[in-house]
Short mmCIF file of C-alpha atoms in Angstrom, two decimals:
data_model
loop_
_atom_site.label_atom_id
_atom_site.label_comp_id
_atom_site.label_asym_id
_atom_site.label_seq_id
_atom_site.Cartn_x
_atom_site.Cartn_y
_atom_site.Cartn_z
CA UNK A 24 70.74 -63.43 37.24
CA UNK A 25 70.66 -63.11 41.12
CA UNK A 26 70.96 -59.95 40.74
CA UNK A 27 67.71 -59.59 37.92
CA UNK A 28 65.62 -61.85 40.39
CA UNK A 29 66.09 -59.94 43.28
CA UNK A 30 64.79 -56.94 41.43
CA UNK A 31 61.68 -58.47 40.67
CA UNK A 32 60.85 -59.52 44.15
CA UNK A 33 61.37 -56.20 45.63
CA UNK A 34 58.85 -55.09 42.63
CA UNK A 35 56.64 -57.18 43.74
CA UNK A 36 56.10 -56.14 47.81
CA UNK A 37 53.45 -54.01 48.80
CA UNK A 38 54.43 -50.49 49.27
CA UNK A 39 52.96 -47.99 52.01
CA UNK A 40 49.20 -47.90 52.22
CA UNK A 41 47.74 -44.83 50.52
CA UNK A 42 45.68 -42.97 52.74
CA UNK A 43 42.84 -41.85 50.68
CA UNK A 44 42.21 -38.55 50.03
CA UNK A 45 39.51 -36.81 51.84
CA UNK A 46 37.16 -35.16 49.92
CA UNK A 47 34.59 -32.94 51.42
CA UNK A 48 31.14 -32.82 50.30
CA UNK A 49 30.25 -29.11 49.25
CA UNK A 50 26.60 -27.53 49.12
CA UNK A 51 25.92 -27.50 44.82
CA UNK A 52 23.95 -24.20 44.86
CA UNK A 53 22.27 -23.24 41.50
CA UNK A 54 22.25 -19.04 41.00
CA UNK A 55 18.78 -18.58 39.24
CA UNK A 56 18.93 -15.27 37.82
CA UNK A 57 19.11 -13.29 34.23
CA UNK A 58 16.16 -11.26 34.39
CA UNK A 59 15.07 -8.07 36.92
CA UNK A 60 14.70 -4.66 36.68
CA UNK A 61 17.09 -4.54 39.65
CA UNK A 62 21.18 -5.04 38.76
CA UNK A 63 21.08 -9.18 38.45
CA UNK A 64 24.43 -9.05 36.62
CA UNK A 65 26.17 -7.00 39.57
CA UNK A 66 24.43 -9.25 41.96
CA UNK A 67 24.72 -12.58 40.83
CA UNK A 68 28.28 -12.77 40.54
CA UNK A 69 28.58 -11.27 44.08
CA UNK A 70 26.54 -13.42 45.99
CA UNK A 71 28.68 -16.54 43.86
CA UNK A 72 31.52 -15.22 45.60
CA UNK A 73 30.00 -14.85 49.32
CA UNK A 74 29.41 -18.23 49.01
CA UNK A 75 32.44 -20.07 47.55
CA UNK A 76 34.69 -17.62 50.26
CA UNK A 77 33.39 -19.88 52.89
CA UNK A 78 34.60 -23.12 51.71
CA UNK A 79 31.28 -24.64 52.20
CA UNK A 80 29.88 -24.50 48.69
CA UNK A 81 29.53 -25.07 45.08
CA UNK A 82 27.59 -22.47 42.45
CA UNK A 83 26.77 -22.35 39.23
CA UNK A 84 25.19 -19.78 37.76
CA UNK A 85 21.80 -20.05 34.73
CA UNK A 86 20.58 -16.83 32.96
CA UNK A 87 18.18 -18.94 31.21
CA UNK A 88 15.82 -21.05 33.11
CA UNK A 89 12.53 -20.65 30.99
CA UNK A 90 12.52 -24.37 29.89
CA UNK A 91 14.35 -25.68 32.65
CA UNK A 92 13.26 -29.25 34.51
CA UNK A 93 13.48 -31.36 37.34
CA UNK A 94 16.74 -33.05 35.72
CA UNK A 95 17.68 -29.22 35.26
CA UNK A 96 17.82 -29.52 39.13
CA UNK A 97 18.58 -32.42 40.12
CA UNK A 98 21.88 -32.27 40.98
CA UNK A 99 21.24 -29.53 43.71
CA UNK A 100 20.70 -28.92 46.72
CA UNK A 101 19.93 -25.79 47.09
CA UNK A 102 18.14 -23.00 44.18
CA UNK A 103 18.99 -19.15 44.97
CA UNK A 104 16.70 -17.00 43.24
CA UNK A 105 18.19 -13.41 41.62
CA UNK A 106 15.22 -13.30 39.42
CA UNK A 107 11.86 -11.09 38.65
CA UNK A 108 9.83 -10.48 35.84
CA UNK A 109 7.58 -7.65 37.45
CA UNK A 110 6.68 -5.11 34.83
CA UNK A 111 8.52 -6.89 32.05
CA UNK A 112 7.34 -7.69 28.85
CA UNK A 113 9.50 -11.36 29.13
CA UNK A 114 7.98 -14.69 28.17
CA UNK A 115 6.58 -16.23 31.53
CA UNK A 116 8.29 -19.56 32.80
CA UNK A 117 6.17 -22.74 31.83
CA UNK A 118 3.59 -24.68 33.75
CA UNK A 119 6.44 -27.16 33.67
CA UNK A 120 9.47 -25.53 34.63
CA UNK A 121 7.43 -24.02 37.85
CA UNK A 122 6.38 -27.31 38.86
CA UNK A 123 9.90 -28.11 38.89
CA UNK A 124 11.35 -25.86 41.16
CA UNK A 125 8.01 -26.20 43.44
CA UNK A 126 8.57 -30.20 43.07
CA UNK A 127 12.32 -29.56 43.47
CA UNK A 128 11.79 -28.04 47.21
CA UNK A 129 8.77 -30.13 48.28
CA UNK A 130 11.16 -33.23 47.91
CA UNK A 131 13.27 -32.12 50.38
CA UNK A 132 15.82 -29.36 49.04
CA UNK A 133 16.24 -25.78 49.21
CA UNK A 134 15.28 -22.59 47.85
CA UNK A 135 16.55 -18.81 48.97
CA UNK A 136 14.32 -15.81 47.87
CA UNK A 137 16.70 -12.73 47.25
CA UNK A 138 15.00 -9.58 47.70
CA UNK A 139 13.90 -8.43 44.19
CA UNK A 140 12.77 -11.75 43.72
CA UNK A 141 9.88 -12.15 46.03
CA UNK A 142 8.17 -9.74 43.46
CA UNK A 143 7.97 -12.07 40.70
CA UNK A 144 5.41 -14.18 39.26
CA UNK A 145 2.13 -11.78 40.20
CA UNK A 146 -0.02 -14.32 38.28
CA UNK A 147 1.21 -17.34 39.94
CA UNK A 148 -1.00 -17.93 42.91
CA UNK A 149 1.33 -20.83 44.32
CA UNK A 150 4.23 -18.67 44.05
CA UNK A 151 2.71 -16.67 47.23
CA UNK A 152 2.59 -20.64 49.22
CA UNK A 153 5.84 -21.08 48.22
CA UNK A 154 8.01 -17.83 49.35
CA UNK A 155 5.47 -17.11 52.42
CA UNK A 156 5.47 -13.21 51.59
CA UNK A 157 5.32 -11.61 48.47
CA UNK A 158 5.92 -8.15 47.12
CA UNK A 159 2.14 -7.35 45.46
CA UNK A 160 2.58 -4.84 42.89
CA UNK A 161 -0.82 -3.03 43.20
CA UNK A 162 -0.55 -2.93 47.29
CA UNK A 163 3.04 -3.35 48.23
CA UNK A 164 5.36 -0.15 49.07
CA UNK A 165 9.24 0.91 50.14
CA UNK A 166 10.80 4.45 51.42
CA UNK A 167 13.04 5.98 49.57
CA UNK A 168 16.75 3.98 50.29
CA UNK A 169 18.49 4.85 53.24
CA UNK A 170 19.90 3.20 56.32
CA UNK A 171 17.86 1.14 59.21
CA UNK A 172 18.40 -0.93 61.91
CA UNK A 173 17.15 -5.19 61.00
CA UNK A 174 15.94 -6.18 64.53
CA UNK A 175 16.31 -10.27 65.33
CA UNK A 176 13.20 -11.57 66.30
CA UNK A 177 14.47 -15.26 66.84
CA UNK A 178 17.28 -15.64 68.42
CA UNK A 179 17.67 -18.90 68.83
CA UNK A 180 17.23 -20.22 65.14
CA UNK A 181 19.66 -21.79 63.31
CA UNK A 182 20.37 -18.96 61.23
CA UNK A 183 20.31 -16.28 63.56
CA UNK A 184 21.81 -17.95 66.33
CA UNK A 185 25.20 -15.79 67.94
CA UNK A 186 24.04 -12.74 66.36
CA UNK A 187 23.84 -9.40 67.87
CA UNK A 188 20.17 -8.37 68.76
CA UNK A 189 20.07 -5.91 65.58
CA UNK A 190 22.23 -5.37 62.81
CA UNK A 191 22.65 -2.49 60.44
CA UNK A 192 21.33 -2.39 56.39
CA UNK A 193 23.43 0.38 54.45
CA UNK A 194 21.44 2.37 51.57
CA UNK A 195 18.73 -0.27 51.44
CA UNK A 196 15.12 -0.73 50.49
CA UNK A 197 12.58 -1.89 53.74
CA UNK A 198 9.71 -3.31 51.54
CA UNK A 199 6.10 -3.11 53.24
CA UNK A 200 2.79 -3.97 52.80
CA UNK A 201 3.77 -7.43 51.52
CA UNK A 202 1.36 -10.20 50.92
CA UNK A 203 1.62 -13.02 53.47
CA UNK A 204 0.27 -16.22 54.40
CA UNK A 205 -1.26 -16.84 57.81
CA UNK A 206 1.79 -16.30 60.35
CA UNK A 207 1.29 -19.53 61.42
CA UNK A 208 2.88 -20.94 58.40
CA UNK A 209 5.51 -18.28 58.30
CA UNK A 210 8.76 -18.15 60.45
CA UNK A 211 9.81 -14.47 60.84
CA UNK A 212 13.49 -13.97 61.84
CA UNK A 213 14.17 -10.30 61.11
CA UNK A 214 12.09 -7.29 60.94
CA UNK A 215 12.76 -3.43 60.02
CA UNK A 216 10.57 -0.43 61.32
CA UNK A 217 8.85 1.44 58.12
CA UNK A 218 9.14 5.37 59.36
CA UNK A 219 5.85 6.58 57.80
CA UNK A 220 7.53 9.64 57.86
CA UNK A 221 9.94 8.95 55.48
CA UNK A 222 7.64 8.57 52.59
CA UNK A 223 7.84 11.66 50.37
CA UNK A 224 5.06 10.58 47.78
CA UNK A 225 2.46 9.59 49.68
CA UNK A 226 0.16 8.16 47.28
CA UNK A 227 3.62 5.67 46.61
CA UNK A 228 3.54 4.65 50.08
CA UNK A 229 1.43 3.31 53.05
CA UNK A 230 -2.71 3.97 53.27
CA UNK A 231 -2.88 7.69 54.62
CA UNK A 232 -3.14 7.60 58.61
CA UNK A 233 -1.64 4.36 58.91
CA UNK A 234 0.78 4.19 61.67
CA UNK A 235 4.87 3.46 61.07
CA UNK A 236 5.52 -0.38 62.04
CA UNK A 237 7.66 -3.13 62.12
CA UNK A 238 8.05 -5.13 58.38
CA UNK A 239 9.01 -8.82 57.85
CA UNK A 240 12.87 -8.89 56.11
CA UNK A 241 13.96 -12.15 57.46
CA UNK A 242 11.94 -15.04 57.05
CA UNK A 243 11.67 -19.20 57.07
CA UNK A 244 8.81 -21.17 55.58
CA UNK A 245 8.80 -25.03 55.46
CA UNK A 246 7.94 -26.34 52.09
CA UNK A 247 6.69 -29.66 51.88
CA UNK A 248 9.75 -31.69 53.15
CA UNK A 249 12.23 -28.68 51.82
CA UNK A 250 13.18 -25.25 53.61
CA UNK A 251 12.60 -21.88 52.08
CA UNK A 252 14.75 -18.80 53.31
CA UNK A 253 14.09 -15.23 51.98
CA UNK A 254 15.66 -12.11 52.57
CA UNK A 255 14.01 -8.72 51.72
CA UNK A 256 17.80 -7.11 51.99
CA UNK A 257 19.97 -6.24 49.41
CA UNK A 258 18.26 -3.55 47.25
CA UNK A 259 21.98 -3.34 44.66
CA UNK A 260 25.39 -4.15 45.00
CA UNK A 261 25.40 -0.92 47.79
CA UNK A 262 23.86 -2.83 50.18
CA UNK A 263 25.15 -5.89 49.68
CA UNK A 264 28.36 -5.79 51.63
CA UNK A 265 27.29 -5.48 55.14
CA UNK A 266 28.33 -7.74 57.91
CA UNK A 267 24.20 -8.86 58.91
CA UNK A 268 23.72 -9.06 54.95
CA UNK A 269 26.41 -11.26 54.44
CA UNK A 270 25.99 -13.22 57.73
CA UNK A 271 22.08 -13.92 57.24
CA UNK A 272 22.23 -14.81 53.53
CA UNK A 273 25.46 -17.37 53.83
CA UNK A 274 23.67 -19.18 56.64
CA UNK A 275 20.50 -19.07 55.27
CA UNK A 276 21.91 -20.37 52.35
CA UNK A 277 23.46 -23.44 54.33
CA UNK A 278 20.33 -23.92 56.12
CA UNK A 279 18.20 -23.98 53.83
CA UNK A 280 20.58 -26.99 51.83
CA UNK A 281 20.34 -28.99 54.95
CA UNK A 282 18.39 -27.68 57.49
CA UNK A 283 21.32 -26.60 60.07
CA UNK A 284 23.89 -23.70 60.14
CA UNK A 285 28.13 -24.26 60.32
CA UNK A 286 28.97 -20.88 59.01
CA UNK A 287 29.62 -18.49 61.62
CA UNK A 288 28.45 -15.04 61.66
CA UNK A 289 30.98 -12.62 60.47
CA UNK A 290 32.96 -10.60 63.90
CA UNK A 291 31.13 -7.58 63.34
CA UNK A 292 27.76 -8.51 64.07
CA UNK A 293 28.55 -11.86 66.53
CA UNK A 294 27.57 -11.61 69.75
#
């Protein structure tokens, strides 16, 4: 009985405190992609990966975002577009689902324009207010791929802080003549020389006489109370894998989730 008693008393003291678990909050990043005459499903799943290899995020992926809404996106912080629909016969999104995503970053969230995607939408007039630069299909042009030097024009932001002055883009595209809002508005990071030279069909590529110059690539635009990152790099899964690539679009990523950078540049192209 003594015995039985003492048992239940032991039972019944407190045992060690239980430190709680920590759980760190991680960026919930929404992949928009599924349609674009460039290679989405290469991309897609690649740019998933830069982002959960850093520890700092969490991504899903939707191939279908037609009659998406704002509860579609409301459990995100951050929209990554993979997407264009430029000269293809596809359904266009709704008035609805585009107010979404513009209502999504106005309240404070963000999006990240991936290359191919700043073509998109050629009817949409707000599109152009949104992304800050757009690829215009009647006026817009690229040289043929090859490689170029992306020179840092701000140094000190964010998203470009610690990197080296210039960084190399392997077997990419250096889109020109792109439609822009006033530069006042606009919050250029990176630019790439267009070599007028390089143009083999000329009637494909800048107005005859023009001189070569330096092209936005890198770029910041505030959005209502939400942050808007593009990047004109990354032409297919080629160019992709470059230290500056995969530097700028991580942290512009996390920047434009919250507004400041963690992520540090990868060795090869730190300062």
């Amino acid at each position: 009985m003594l015995r039985s008693l003492l048992f239940l008393f032991i039972a019944t003291l407190p045992g060690p405190a239980q430190t709680p678990i920590a759980r760190t909050h991680r960026i919930q990043v929404l992949i928009i992609t599924g349609q674009d005459k460039h290679p989405w499903r290469e991309t897609s799943p690649y740019l998933k990966g830069l982002l959960e290899a850093t520890g700092k995020f969490e991504v899903r992926t939707t191939e279908e975002f037609k009659g998406a809404n704002a509860e579609t996106l409301r459990p995100y912080d951050v929209a990554v577009l993979n997407y264009s629909d430029e000269k293809l016969n596809v359904p266009d999104w709704s008035d609805s689902t585009k107010e979404a995503l513009l209502d999504f970053v106005r309240s404070g969230k963000g999006l990240v324009v991936y290359h191919h995607s700043a073509t998109s939408f050629q009817n949409w007039p707000e599109y152009r207010q949104l992304v800050g630069c757009i690829w215009k299909t009647s006026s817009s042009y690229h040289s043929p791929v090859h490689d170029y030097q992306v020179n840092v024009i701000d140094p000190n932001h964010p998203i470009t802080l610690g990197l080296k002055s210039s960084f190399s883009a392997k077997t990419d595209e250096l889109y020109a003549g792109l439609d822009c809002i006033p530069l006042s508005g606009l919050h250029v990071l990176g630019t790439g020389w267009d070599d007028h030279s390089l143009y083999v069909k000329k009637h494909e590529g800048p107005p005859p006489g023009s001189p070569s110059q330096a092209e936005p690539l890198l770029w910041t635009r505030a959005y209502g109370r939400g942050r808007v990152f593009a990047t004109m790099l990354g032409n297919d899964i080629r160019a992709v894998h470059t230290p500056g690539f995969i530097s700028t679009f991580v942290r512009g990523t996390e920047w434009a989730a919250t507004g400041s950078v963690s992520i540090p540049p990868e060795p090869e192209v730190a300062k």
